[in-house]
Short mmCIF file of N, CA and C in Angstrom, two decimals:
data_model
loop_
_atom_site.label_atom_id
_atom_site.label_comp_id
_atom_site.label_asym_id
_atom_site.label_seq_id
_atom_site.Cartn_x
_atom_site.Cartn_y
_atom_site.Cartn_z
N MET A 5 313.67 326.37 -7.98
CA MET A 5 312.25 326.54 -7.95
C MET A 5 311.57 325.61 -8.95
N LYS A 6 312.24 325.48 -10.13
CA LYS A 6 311.68 324.62 -11.15
C LYS A 6 311.61 323.17 -10.65
N LYS A 7 312.62 322.76 -9.90
CA LYS A 7 312.63 321.40 -9.36
C LYS A 7 311.46 321.18 -8.41
N ILE A 8 311.16 322.14 -7.58
CA ILE A 8 310.06 322.02 -6.63
C ILE A 8 308.74 321.92 -7.37
N LEU A 9 308.54 322.72 -8.41
CA LEU A 9 307.30 322.67 -9.19
C LEU A 9 307.16 321.32 -9.89
N ASN A 10 308.24 320.79 -10.42
CA ASN A 10 308.19 319.48 -11.07
C ASN A 10 307.83 318.38 -10.07
N MET A 11 308.34 318.47 -8.85
CA MET A 11 308.02 317.48 -7.83
C MET A 11 306.54 317.53 -7.45
N ILE A 12 306.01 318.72 -7.37
CA ILE A 12 304.58 318.86 -7.01
C ILE A 12 303.71 318.33 -8.14
N GLN A 13 304.05 318.61 -9.39
CA GLN A 13 303.24 318.18 -10.52
C GLN A 13 303.40 316.68 -10.79
N ASN A 14 304.52 316.08 -10.50
CA ASN A 14 304.77 314.66 -10.75
C ASN A 14 304.54 313.82 -9.49
N ASN A 15 303.63 314.22 -8.68
CA ASN A 15 303.33 313.49 -7.44
C ASN A 15 302.78 312.12 -7.81
N LYS A 16 303.43 311.04 -7.35
CA LYS A 16 303.07 309.68 -7.74
C LYS A 16 302.41 308.94 -6.59
N GLY A 17 301.39 309.47 -5.96
CA GLY A 17 300.67 308.84 -4.87
C GLY A 17 299.35 308.25 -5.35
N PHE A 18 298.58 307.70 -4.42
CA PHE A 18 297.27 307.14 -4.73
C PHE A 18 296.20 308.19 -4.48
N THR A 19 295.16 308.14 -5.29
CA THR A 19 294.04 309.04 -5.05
C THR A 19 293.14 308.43 -3.99
N LEU A 20 292.26 309.24 -3.46
CA LEU A 20 291.32 308.77 -2.44
C LEU A 20 290.41 307.68 -3.00
N ILE A 21 289.99 307.80 -4.22
CA ILE A 21 289.12 306.80 -4.87
C ILE A 21 289.84 305.46 -4.96
N GLU A 22 291.10 305.48 -5.35
CA GLU A 22 291.87 304.24 -5.45
C GLU A 22 292.02 303.57 -4.09
N LEU A 23 292.29 304.34 -3.07
CA LEU A 23 292.41 303.79 -1.72
C LEU A 23 291.10 303.19 -1.24
N LEU A 24 289.99 303.87 -1.47
CA LEU A 24 288.68 303.35 -1.07
C LEU A 24 288.34 302.07 -1.83
N ALA A 25 288.69 302.00 -3.10
CA ALA A 25 288.42 300.80 -3.88
C ALA A 25 289.20 299.60 -3.32
N VAL A 26 290.44 299.81 -2.95
CA VAL A 26 291.25 298.73 -2.36
C VAL A 26 290.67 298.29 -1.03
N ILE A 27 290.23 299.23 -0.21
CA ILE A 27 289.64 298.90 1.10
C ILE A 27 288.36 298.09 0.91
N VAL A 28 287.52 298.47 -0.04
CA VAL A 28 286.28 297.73 -0.30
C VAL A 28 286.58 296.31 -0.77
N ILE A 29 287.55 296.16 -1.65
CA ILE A 29 287.91 294.82 -2.14
C ILE A 29 288.45 293.97 -1.00
N LEU A 30 289.28 294.52 -0.14
CA LEU A 30 289.80 293.77 1.01
C LEU A 30 288.69 293.38 1.97
N ALA A 31 287.73 294.27 2.19
CA ALA A 31 286.60 293.95 3.08
C ALA A 31 285.78 292.80 2.53
N ILE A 32 285.55 292.79 1.23
CA ILE A 32 284.79 291.69 0.61
C ILE A 32 285.56 290.38 0.74
N LEU A 33 286.85 290.41 0.49
CA LEU A 33 287.67 289.20 0.64
C LEU A 33 287.65 288.68 2.07
N MET A 34 287.73 289.56 3.04
CA MET A 34 287.70 289.14 4.45
C MET A 34 286.35 288.53 4.82
N LEU A 35 285.27 289.08 4.29
CA LEU A 35 283.93 288.56 4.58
C LEU A 35 283.79 287.15 4.03
N VAL A 36 284.23 286.93 2.81
CA VAL A 36 284.15 285.59 2.21
C VAL A 36 285.03 284.61 2.97
N ALA A 37 286.23 285.03 3.30
CA ALA A 37 287.16 284.14 4.01
C ALA A 37 286.66 283.81 5.40
N SER A 38 286.07 284.76 6.10
CA SER A 38 285.63 284.50 7.47
C SER A 38 284.49 283.50 7.51
N THR A 39 283.56 283.54 6.55
CA THR A 39 282.48 282.55 6.55
C THR A 39 283.04 281.16 6.31
N ASN A 40 284.02 281.04 5.43
CA ASN A 40 284.64 279.73 5.19
C ASN A 40 285.39 279.24 6.42
N ILE A 41 286.06 280.13 7.10
CA ILE A 41 286.81 279.74 8.31
C ILE A 41 285.85 279.27 9.39
N PHE A 42 284.71 279.96 9.56
CA PHE A 42 283.75 279.53 10.58
C PHE A 42 283.18 278.15 10.25
N ASN A 43 282.94 277.86 8.98
CA ASN A 43 282.47 276.53 8.59
C ASN A 43 283.53 275.47 8.86
N ILE A 44 284.76 275.79 8.57
CA ILE A 44 285.86 274.84 8.83
C ILE A 44 285.99 274.56 10.33
N LEU A 45 285.90 275.61 11.15
CA LEU A 45 286.00 275.43 12.59
C LEU A 45 284.83 274.59 13.13
N ASP A 46 283.61 274.84 12.62
CA ASP A 46 282.46 274.08 13.08
C ASP A 46 282.60 272.61 12.69
N ASN A 47 283.06 272.34 11.47
CA ASN A 47 283.27 270.96 11.05
C ASN A 47 284.35 270.28 11.89
N ALA A 48 285.38 271.01 12.26
CA ALA A 48 286.43 270.44 13.11
C ALA A 48 285.89 270.11 14.50
N ARG A 49 285.05 270.99 15.05
CA ARG A 49 284.45 270.72 16.37
C ARG A 49 283.55 269.49 16.31
N ARG A 50 282.76 269.38 15.24
CA ARG A 50 281.88 268.22 15.09
C ARG A 50 282.70 266.92 14.96
N GLY A 51 283.77 266.98 14.18
CA GLY A 51 284.62 265.81 14.01
C GLY A 51 285.28 265.40 15.31
N SER A 52 285.72 266.38 16.07
CA SER A 52 286.33 266.10 17.37
C SER A 52 285.31 265.48 18.33
N PHE A 53 284.09 266.00 18.30
CA PHE A 53 283.03 265.47 19.16
C PHE A 53 282.71 264.02 18.79
N ARG A 54 282.62 263.73 17.49
CA ARG A 54 282.35 262.36 17.05
C ARG A 54 283.49 261.43 17.50
N THR A 55 284.73 261.89 17.40
CA THR A 55 285.87 261.09 17.84
C THR A 55 285.79 260.80 19.34
N GLU A 56 285.41 261.79 20.12
CA GLU A 56 285.23 261.59 21.57
C GLU A 56 284.13 260.55 21.83
N PHE A 57 283.06 260.60 21.05
CA PHE A 57 281.97 259.64 21.21
C PHE A 57 282.45 258.22 20.90
N LEU A 58 283.20 258.07 19.81
CA LEU A 58 283.73 256.75 19.46
C LEU A 58 284.70 256.26 20.53
N THR A 59 285.47 257.16 21.11
CA THR A 59 286.37 256.81 22.21
C THR A 59 285.56 256.35 23.42
N LEU A 60 284.45 257.02 23.68
CA LEU A 60 283.57 256.61 24.79
C LEU A 60 283.06 255.19 24.58
N LEU A 61 282.59 254.89 23.37
CA LEU A 61 282.08 253.54 23.10
C LEU A 61 283.18 252.50 23.26
N GLN A 62 284.37 252.81 22.75
CA GLN A 62 285.50 251.88 22.88
C GLN A 62 285.90 251.71 24.34
N SER A 63 285.89 252.79 25.10
CA SER A 63 286.24 252.71 26.52
C SER A 63 285.25 251.85 27.28
N ALA A 64 283.97 251.96 26.95
CA ALA A 64 282.96 251.13 27.61
C ALA A 64 283.17 249.65 27.28
N GLN A 65 283.50 249.36 26.01
CA GLN A 65 283.76 247.98 25.63
C GLN A 65 285.00 247.44 26.35
N THR A 66 286.03 248.26 26.47
CA THR A 66 287.24 247.86 27.18
C THR A 66 286.94 247.60 28.66
N THR A 67 286.16 248.49 29.26
CA THR A 67 285.78 248.31 30.66
C THR A 67 285.00 247.02 30.85
N ALA A 68 284.06 246.73 29.96
CA ALA A 68 283.27 245.50 30.06
C ALA A 68 284.16 244.27 29.86
N SER A 69 285.11 244.35 28.94
CA SER A 69 286.04 243.22 28.73
C SER A 69 286.86 242.95 29.99
N MET A 70 287.36 244.01 30.60
CA MET A 70 288.15 243.85 31.83
C MET A 70 287.29 243.27 32.95
N GLU A 71 286.03 243.70 33.04
CA GLU A 71 285.14 243.16 34.07
C GLU A 71 284.83 241.69 33.81
N LEU A 72 284.71 241.31 32.55
CA LEU A 72 284.48 239.90 32.22
C LEU A 72 285.69 239.05 32.61
N MET A 73 286.88 239.55 32.30
CA MET A 73 288.11 238.79 32.64
C MET A 73 288.32 238.71 34.14
N ASN A 74 287.97 239.76 34.88
CA ASN A 74 288.16 239.78 36.33
C ASN A 74 287.04 239.06 37.07
N GLY A 75 285.99 238.70 36.36
CA GLY A 75 284.87 238.00 36.98
C GLY A 75 283.89 238.91 37.68
N THR A 76 284.02 240.22 37.52
CA THR A 76 283.06 241.14 38.15
C THR A 76 281.83 241.36 37.28
N LEU A 77 281.89 240.88 36.05
CA LEU A 77 280.73 240.94 35.15
C LEU A 77 280.39 239.51 34.76
N SER A 78 279.16 239.12 35.04
CA SER A 78 278.72 237.76 34.77
C SER A 78 278.43 237.57 33.29
N GLN A 79 278.78 236.39 32.76
CA GLN A 79 278.47 236.11 31.35
C GLN A 79 276.99 235.85 31.15
N THR A 80 276.25 235.56 32.22
CA THR A 80 274.81 235.38 32.08
C THR A 80 274.11 236.73 31.96
N GLN A 81 274.77 237.76 32.42
CA GLN A 81 274.22 239.12 32.29
C GLN A 81 274.61 239.61 30.90
N ASN A 82 273.62 239.78 30.00
CA ASN A 82 273.98 240.08 28.62
C ASN A 82 274.11 241.58 28.33
N THR A 83 273.74 242.45 29.25
CA THR A 83 273.92 243.89 29.04
C THR A 83 274.46 244.54 30.30
N LYS A 84 275.18 245.63 30.10
CA LYS A 84 275.70 246.40 31.23
C LYS A 84 275.68 247.87 30.82
N CYS A 85 275.23 248.70 31.73
CA CYS A 85 275.12 250.13 31.48
C CYS A 85 276.30 250.86 32.13
N TYR A 86 276.91 251.76 31.38
CA TYR A 86 277.99 252.61 31.89
C TYR A 86 277.61 254.07 31.67
N VAL A 87 277.81 254.87 32.69
CA VAL A 87 277.45 256.29 32.63
C VAL A 87 278.74 257.12 32.71
N ILE A 88 278.81 258.16 31.89
CA ILE A 88 279.99 259.02 31.88
C ILE A 88 280.18 259.64 33.26
N GLY A 89 281.41 259.59 33.75
CA GLY A 89 281.75 260.19 35.03
C GLY A 89 281.63 259.25 36.21
N GLU A 90 281.07 258.07 35.99
CA GLU A 90 280.91 257.12 37.08
C GLU A 90 281.90 255.97 36.91
N SER A 91 282.29 255.39 38.03
CA SER A 91 283.19 254.26 38.03
C SER A 91 282.42 253.04 37.54
N PRO A 92 283.00 252.13 36.82
CA PRO A 92 284.40 251.97 36.44
C PRO A 92 284.75 252.63 35.10
N LEU A 93 283.77 253.19 34.39
CA LEU A 93 284.06 253.80 33.09
C LEU A 93 285.02 254.97 33.21
N SER A 94 284.97 255.69 34.32
CA SER A 94 285.82 256.87 34.49
C SER A 94 287.31 256.51 34.50
N GLU A 95 287.64 255.24 34.74
CA GLU A 95 289.03 254.82 34.72
C GLU A 95 289.58 254.75 33.30
N ASN A 96 288.70 254.50 32.31
CA ASN A 96 289.14 254.35 30.92
C ASN A 96 288.75 255.53 30.03
N PHE A 97 287.86 256.39 30.47
CA PHE A 97 287.41 257.53 29.65
C PHE A 97 287.52 258.79 30.49
N SER A 98 288.48 259.65 30.13
CA SER A 98 288.61 260.91 30.86
C SER A 98 287.67 261.92 30.24
N ASN A 99 286.80 262.45 31.04
CA ASN A 99 285.74 263.34 30.58
C ASN A 99 286.24 264.78 30.61
N ASN A 100 287.16 265.13 29.70
CA ASN A 100 287.70 266.48 29.67
C ASN A 100 286.72 267.48 29.07
N GLY A 101 285.74 267.00 28.32
CA GLY A 101 284.79 267.90 27.67
C GLY A 101 283.54 268.15 28.47
N ASN A 102 283.49 267.69 29.72
CA ASN A 102 282.30 267.83 30.56
C ASN A 102 281.05 267.31 29.84
N TYR A 103 281.15 266.09 29.33
CA TYR A 103 280.04 265.48 28.61
C TYR A 103 279.09 264.79 29.56
N THR A 104 277.86 264.60 29.12
CA THR A 104 276.91 263.71 29.77
C THR A 104 276.56 262.64 28.76
N GLY A 105 276.18 261.49 29.26
CA GLY A 105 275.81 260.41 28.35
C GLY A 105 275.97 259.05 29.01
N SER A 106 275.63 258.03 28.25
CA SER A 106 275.74 256.68 28.76
C SER A 106 275.93 255.71 27.60
N VAL A 107 276.39 254.51 27.96
CA VAL A 107 276.65 253.47 26.97
C VAL A 107 276.06 252.16 27.48
N LEU A 108 275.39 251.45 26.60
CA LEU A 108 274.88 250.12 26.90
C LEU A 108 275.74 249.11 26.15
N VAL A 109 276.49 248.28 26.88
CA VAL A 109 277.35 247.26 26.28
C VAL A 109 276.60 245.94 26.32
N THR A 110 276.56 245.27 25.18
CA THR A 110 275.84 244.01 25.04
C THR A 110 276.83 242.89 24.76
N LEU A 111 276.69 241.79 25.51
CA LEU A 111 277.48 240.59 25.27
C LEU A 111 276.73 239.74 24.25
N ASN A 112 277.28 239.62 23.06
CA ASN A 112 276.62 238.88 21.98
C ASN A 112 276.78 237.38 22.18
N ALA A 113 275.99 236.61 21.45
CA ALA A 113 276.01 235.16 21.59
C ALA A 113 277.38 234.57 21.24
N ASP A 114 278.10 235.21 20.32
CA ASP A 114 279.42 234.70 19.93
C ASP A 114 280.53 235.13 20.88
N GLY A 115 280.19 235.83 21.96
CA GLY A 115 281.16 236.25 22.95
C GLY A 115 281.74 237.63 22.71
N SER A 116 281.39 238.25 21.59
CA SER A 116 281.88 239.60 21.31
C SER A 116 281.03 240.63 22.03
N LEU A 117 281.58 241.82 22.17
CA LEU A 117 280.87 242.91 22.83
C LEU A 117 280.51 243.98 21.80
N SER A 118 279.33 244.55 21.95
CA SER A 118 278.95 245.69 21.12
C SER A 118 278.44 246.79 22.04
N ALA A 119 278.65 248.02 21.61
CA ALA A 119 278.28 249.16 22.45
C ALA A 119 277.43 250.15 21.67
N THR A 120 276.39 250.65 22.31
CA THR A 120 275.57 251.72 21.77
C THR A 120 275.38 252.75 22.88
N GLY A 121 275.17 253.98 22.50
CA GLY A 121 275.02 254.99 23.53
C GLY A 121 274.68 256.36 22.97
N TRP A 122 274.81 257.35 23.83
CA TRP A 122 274.58 258.74 23.46
C TRP A 122 275.52 259.60 24.28
N MET A 123 275.80 260.78 23.75
CA MET A 123 276.67 261.70 24.46
C MET A 123 276.25 263.13 24.10
N ARG A 124 276.38 264.01 25.09
CA ARG A 124 275.97 265.39 24.89
C ARG A 124 277.01 266.33 25.50
N SER A 125 277.32 267.40 24.78
CA SER A 125 278.20 268.45 25.29
C SER A 125 277.37 269.73 25.42
N ASN A 126 278.03 270.83 25.66
CA ASN A 126 277.31 272.10 25.72
C ASN A 126 276.77 272.51 24.36
N TYR A 127 277.33 271.96 23.29
CA TYR A 127 276.98 272.40 21.95
C TYR A 127 276.35 271.33 21.07
N PHE A 128 276.72 270.07 21.27
CA PHE A 128 276.30 269.01 20.36
C PHE A 128 275.72 267.81 21.11
N THR A 129 274.94 267.02 20.35
CA THR A 129 274.41 265.75 20.85
C THR A 129 274.59 264.72 19.75
N ILE A 130 275.02 263.51 20.12
CA ILE A 130 275.15 262.42 19.17
C ILE A 130 274.53 261.17 19.80
N THR A 131 273.83 260.38 18.97
CA THR A 131 273.15 259.21 19.50
C THR A 131 273.56 257.91 18.83
N SER A 132 274.41 257.98 17.82
CA SER A 132 274.84 256.76 17.14
C SER A 132 276.12 257.05 16.37
N LYS A 133 276.86 255.99 16.06
CA LYS A 133 278.11 256.16 15.30
C LYS A 133 277.85 256.79 13.93
N THR A 134 276.71 256.48 13.34
CA THR A 134 276.44 256.92 11.98
C THR A 134 275.49 258.10 11.89
N ASP A 135 274.80 258.45 12.96
CA ASP A 135 273.84 259.55 12.90
C ASP A 135 274.54 260.90 12.84
N ALA A 136 273.80 261.88 12.39
CA ALA A 136 274.32 263.25 12.35
C ALA A 136 274.43 263.79 13.76
N ILE A 137 275.30 264.76 13.91
CA ILE A 137 275.46 265.43 15.20
C ILE A 137 274.50 266.60 15.23
N GLY A 138 273.66 266.66 16.26
CA GLY A 138 272.69 267.75 16.36
C GLY A 138 273.21 268.87 17.24
N ASN A 139 272.76 270.07 16.94
CA ASN A 139 273.06 271.21 17.81
C ASN A 139 272.11 271.16 19.00
N ASN A 140 272.53 271.66 20.13
CA ASN A 140 271.69 271.64 21.32
C ASN A 140 270.73 272.83 21.33
N GLU A 141 269.96 272.93 20.27
CA GLU A 141 268.93 273.96 20.20
C GLU A 141 267.61 273.27 19.93
N GLY A 142 267.37 272.17 20.62
CA GLY A 142 266.16 271.39 20.40
C GLY A 142 266.29 270.46 19.20
N ASP A 143 267.47 270.39 18.60
CA ASP A 143 267.72 269.59 17.42
C ASP A 143 268.45 268.31 17.82
N ILE A 144 267.82 267.48 18.62
CA ILE A 144 268.43 266.23 19.05
C ILE A 144 268.17 265.18 17.99
N PRO A 145 269.22 264.58 17.44
CA PRO A 145 269.01 263.61 16.36
C PRO A 145 268.31 262.36 16.87
N ALA A 146 267.44 261.83 16.05
CA ALA A 146 266.75 260.58 16.38
C ALA A 146 267.57 259.42 15.87
N SER A 147 267.75 258.42 16.70
CA SER A 147 268.54 257.28 16.29
C SER A 147 267.63 256.27 15.58
N ASN A 148 268.17 255.65 14.55
CA ASN A 148 267.43 254.62 13.83
C ASN A 148 267.71 253.23 14.38
N ASP A 149 268.51 253.14 15.42
CA ASP A 149 268.97 251.87 15.96
C ASP A 149 268.15 251.51 17.19
N GLU A 150 267.49 250.34 17.17
CA GLU A 150 266.68 249.92 18.32
C GLU A 150 267.53 249.75 19.57
N ASN A 151 268.73 249.18 19.43
CA ASN A 151 269.60 248.99 20.58
C ASN A 151 269.99 250.33 21.19
N ASN A 152 270.21 251.32 20.34
CA ASN A 152 270.60 252.62 20.85
C ASN A 152 269.45 253.27 21.61
N THR A 153 268.22 253.07 21.15
CA THR A 153 267.08 253.58 21.89
C THR A 153 267.05 252.94 23.27
N SER A 154 267.41 251.66 23.34
CA SER A 154 267.51 250.99 24.64
C SER A 154 268.60 251.62 25.49
N ALA A 155 269.71 251.99 24.87
CA ALA A 155 270.80 252.61 25.62
C ALA A 155 270.34 253.93 26.23
N ILE A 156 269.55 254.68 25.48
CA ILE A 156 269.08 255.97 25.98
C ILE A 156 268.09 255.77 27.12
N THR A 157 267.14 254.85 26.97
CA THR A 157 266.13 254.68 27.99
C THR A 157 266.63 253.87 29.19
N THR A 158 267.47 252.85 28.94
CA THR A 158 267.95 252.00 30.02
C THR A 158 269.02 252.69 30.86
N CYS A 159 269.95 253.34 30.18
CA CYS A 159 271.10 253.92 30.88
C CYS A 159 270.90 255.38 31.26
N GLY A 160 269.83 255.96 30.87
CA GLY A 160 269.58 257.37 31.21
C GLY A 160 269.28 258.19 30.01
N GLY A 161 268.19 258.90 30.06
CA GLY A 161 267.77 259.71 28.92
C GLY A 161 268.49 261.04 28.87
N TYR A 162 268.06 261.87 27.97
CA TYR A 162 268.69 263.16 27.76
C TYR A 162 268.47 264.07 28.97
N ILE A 163 269.49 264.81 29.28
CA ILE A 163 269.39 265.80 30.34
C ILE A 163 269.18 267.14 29.67
N SER A 164 268.03 267.74 29.88
CA SER A 164 267.77 269.01 29.18
C SER A 164 268.18 270.20 30.01
#
């Protein structure tokens, strides 16, 4: 009997207050961690979108180079417009993100090619290599590049 009484009196468990304090601390830690994780995920999505945009510009330049070599693009024609999803750009740029956009490729006087354009997804819009990526909530970034403004107006404006 004495052993049973000693076991009851020497109970080494946690009190309700201690358990609640641990739960509150864990909840606060999860709240802080979740906001950081959401920021990291958003930055990763933006970085991926910018990479896709740079790939689009490179694909348009590659397409224009191939057309110049094949003779289907005249050297007297100093600009060419390529639209996402349309041939011949679709051969070099796979549109897995269901993007809209266009690229204006310019044949420079020294024979090099330069590309400017815009691209839009369900979530983001980008108008230049260096501009910020805007959210599609009416926050379309304005490009500071005159050639890029030409790419938007010549090759097709924003689809709202």
